[in-house]
Every structure is written in C-alpha cells, then in structure tokens.
Amino acid sequence: MPLKHLVKDKIDTHLLAFEIYFRKEKYLLMLQSVKRALAIDPDNPWLHQCLVRFFRGVSESKELPEVVRTVLKQEITRLFGDSNAKSFNQAYLTKHSNSIPHRLAAAKMMAYLEPSTESKAAELATALDESLDNRTIQICTEVLECLRSGTLGDCKDRAESYRTECHKLYPYTLAFAPPGYEENTKIANGDVSLETEELANEM
C-alpha cells in the first residue's frame, strides 16, 4: 500500500509528494496533494509555499494539454478565487503577520515571485520582536539558513547580524555561536579525545 494512503492524515506526506510531483511537473498530482493537505491544515507554512509555487507553475507552463489546463484553472479559481499568486501571498501574510513561521513562508514566496522584493522579504523574515508568536530555536535556525543559502536573496551581511541577535536570545545554541566558537571552546576546555590519544601513546 502506498505511503500516502497509510499516513493520509499526516500533512508532511502530502507535501513531500507535492515536492516530487513539482520537480516532475505533474500538475494534476500536485493538485491532488495540495487538496489533501488543505483538508488537514490550510494555514500550514510549507503548504502555503506549495500553493504559491503550484499557482505560478500552472500560470507559466507552456506544455500543458488544453484539457488539463482547463481543469487546473477551474480548481485554481476554487482554491484562490480571483486573486493572483502575489495577492494570495500578501493575504496570507496579512492573516498571519504575528507568526514567525508564517512570515518566513510569505517572505520566501515574496522573493520567489518577485526578486526585486528580496530586501523587504529578508526584513520580514528576520523580525524577532517579543510580540511575535512561535519564536523558537528551530524557526530562527531556519531563517538563518534561508539568509545564508540565498533563498531570501543576497543577505550575507544580514545573516551575520541576525545570527548575532539570535545568539543573544539563545546563547547556548551552537547554530548561533560566533565563527570559531566551537573550536575555541575545544581549545579552552581541552579536547578530551586528543588528550586520551596522547595518554595512550605515552603508556
């Protein structure tokens, strides 16, 4: 039995399936995956990114048979109404403006849809105000990875300043430690494995 039938209530299963179909440009299967995911958690940040990419993919695809395109356009109208990908993304951001994971999802899609907005997208994703919900080590690490990988544009300077801010919030998290911190800690504390090896050689 296929995995997606065994764990059909697990949203990640459908979103992982979407990612596979997206790479293969299987639009009807993508549609099936996002509809199943929508039934579980319509506000999920990963699902939002899948929906925006699906929306844009259908709009820009030149290879779709006319019958398939007609079906997809009807479904897109049912899912998104009369909005386009940008306005759909903006509406999602407005609805979830107080949640860091949702802000990050919207920021990533902002940069994806319109590279000229990368600076604004990075600013949106890196806010760490105490008033924002769902501020965790995990989501902050994800934001930092997005800044470093270029997902939010050329943000190397911003990545370093964000790392510094996160280090103040989470001083014991290695992901936010200053460059060379781990190595310096080993030197300061003495590398146990090296000492053991040296002791064994002397015996």
XYZ file of C-alpha atoms in Angstrom:
203
model
C 0.000 0.000 0.000
C 1.449 3.437 -0.924
C 2.819 5.515 1.945
C 0.368 8.366 1.295
C -2.576 6.019 1.993
C -1.034 4.723 5.215
C -0.442 8.180 6.697
C -3.032 10.247 4.866
C -3.668 12.363 7.957
C -0.020 13.448 8.132
C 0.305 16.667 6.168
C 4.038 16.232 5.539
C 3.318 13.100 3.495
C 1.211 15.074 1.025
C 3.659 17.973 0.912
C 6.602 15.659 0.248
C 4.541 14.075 -2.536
C 3.909 17.572 -3.911
C 7.664 18.301 -3.986
C 8.270 15.149 -6.044
C 5.439 15.951 -8.470
C 6.589 19.583 -8.712
C 10.041 18.509 -9.911
C 8.401 16.198 -12.459
C 5.840 18.870 -13.474
C 2.913 16.538 -12.765
C 0.309 19.234 -12.201
C -2.769 17.076 -11.632
C -0.897 15.060 -8.997
C 0.324 18.316 -7.420
C -3.291 19.445 -7.246
C -4.289 16.185 -5.543
C -1.509 16.618 -2.957
C -2.341 20.226 -2.051
C -6.066 19.500 -1.800
C -5.384 16.670 0.652
C -3.034 18.897 2.638
C -5.591 21.719 2.700
C -8.095 19.353 4.315
C -5.641 18.774 7.190
C -4.131 22.211 7.897
C -4.985 25.009 5.430
C -2.697 27.533 7.157
C 0.433 25.342 7.228
C 3.504 27.435 6.174
C 5.002 24.704 3.961
C 1.621 24.145 2.298
C 1.384 27.870 1.584
C 4.687 27.733 -0.299
C 3.491 24.699 -2.268
C 0.271 26.510 -3.206
C 2.094 29.618 -4.440
C 4.548 27.550 -6.497
C 1.680 25.482 -7.902
C -0.256 28.652 -8.775
C 2.725 30.151 -10.574
C 3.680 26.852 -12.244
C 0.251 26.419 -13.807
C 0.186 30.073 -14.913
C 3.584 29.855 -16.620
C 3.550 26.314 -18.025
C 3.523 26.174 -21.826
C 3.434 22.373 -22.060
C 0.026 21.603 -20.537
C -2.601 19.932 -22.740
C -5.651 22.175 -23.110
C -7.960 19.757 -21.262
C -5.585 19.598 -18.277
C -5.137 23.379 -18.277
C -8.919 23.864 -18.188
C -9.309 21.514 -15.203
C -6.426 23.180 -13.356
C -7.754 26.689 -13.985
C -11.157 25.697 -12.620
C -9.553 24.221 -9.496
C -7.284 27.235 -9.037
C -10.317 29.529 -9.167
C -11.976 27.379 -6.483
C -8.837 27.427 -4.323
C -7.680 31.003 -4.803
C -10.721 32.886 -6.037
C -9.858 35.710 -8.412
C -6.513 36.518 -6.778
C -3.103 36.047 -8.374
C -0.073 34.459 -6.681
C 1.213 37.787 -5.298
C -2.099 38.889 -3.804
C -2.666 35.375 -2.415
C 0.732 35.557 -0.708
C 0.007 39.034 0.651
C -3.351 37.906 2.045
C -1.619 35.003 3.816
C 0.937 37.381 5.311
C -1.774 39.780 6.487
C -3.673 36.930 8.129
C -0.578 35.537 9.899
C 1.521 38.674 10.415
C 2.188 37.822 14.074
C 3.663 34.359 13.483
C 7.340 33.960 12.558
C 6.993 30.625 10.641
C 4.160 32.082 8.558
C 6.077 35.329 7.976
C 9.060 33.295 6.773
C 6.875 31.300 4.359
C 5.385 34.519 2.951
C 8.830 36.155 2.748
C 10.281 33.198 0.823
C 7.407 33.337 -1.644
C 7.738 37.110 -1.946
C 11.369 36.686 -3.045
C 10.396 33.733 -5.275
C 7.671 35.655 -7.095
C 9.477 38.987 -7.330
C 13.265 39.050 -6.728
C 13.187 42.870 -6.509
C 11.423 42.494 -3.132
C 14.264 40.441 -1.589
C 15.310 43.179 0.833
C 11.743 43.579 2.095
C 11.376 39.790 2.304
C 14.534 39.460 4.406
C 13.355 42.234 6.718
C 10.023 40.475 7.133
C 11.606 37.103 7.931
C 14.207 38.384 10.393
C 11.908 40.248 12.805
C 12.421 38.908 16.332
C 10.042 41.108 18.325
C 8.760 39.590 21.534
C 5.226 40.325 20.356
C 5.601 37.772 17.536
C 4.326 34.223 18.046
C 6.158 30.919 17.561
C 9.668 32.248 18.088
C 11.727 29.102 18.622
C 15.301 27.942 18.122
C 14.123 25.755 15.244
C 12.399 28.526 13.268
C 15.225 31.003 13.928
C 17.717 28.413 12.650
C 15.578 28.001 9.535
C 15.532 31.769 8.946
C 19.322 31.894 9.305
C 19.731 29.044 6.811
C 17.484 30.882 4.327
C 19.592 34.039 4.683
C 22.824 32.112 4.165
C 21.563 29.991 1.262
C 20.274 32.926 -0.781
C 16.606 31.871 -0.559
C 15.833 35.445 0.501
C 18.361 36.998 -1.885
C 21.929 38.143 -1.272
C 21.774 38.504 2.516
C 25.238 37.604 3.825
C 25.583 40.779 5.943
C 22.042 40.453 7.229
C 22.690 36.782 8.018
C 25.553 37.726 10.330
C 23.583 40.437 12.134
C 20.637 38.037 12.508
C 22.966 35.353 13.889
C 24.228 37.871 16.466
C 20.676 38.764 17.529
C 19.752 35.082 17.847
C 22.921 34.400 19.845
C 21.769 36.988 22.402
C 18.412 35.226 22.662
C 19.829 31.690 22.645
C 23.443 31.935 23.893
C 23.883 28.166 24.281
C 22.756 27.231 20.756
C 25.730 26.352 18.553
C 23.863 27.357 15.371
C 24.025 30.993 16.529
C 27.517 30.913 18.050
C 30.189 33.275 16.644
C 32.540 31.904 13.952
C 35.230 29.728 15.541
C 33.294 29.439 18.816
C 33.188 25.638 18.774
C 36.903 25.359 18.016
C 37.806 27.903 20.690
C 35.664 26.033 23.221
C 37.516 22.810 22.464
C 40.854 24.553 22.934
C 39.749 26.275 26.153
C 38.333 23.099 27.659
C 40.927 20.782 26.196
C 39.918 18.276 23.546
C 39.258 15.117 25.540
C 39.724 12.800 22.573
C 43.154 14.259 21.807
C 44.247 14.039 25.439
C 43.128 10.400 25.642
C 45.041 9.563 22.478
C 48.202 11.277 23.731
C 47.937 9.485 27.080
C 47.561 6.124 25.334
C 50.660 6.811 23.242
C 52.690 7.629 26.335
C 51.739 4.392 28.148
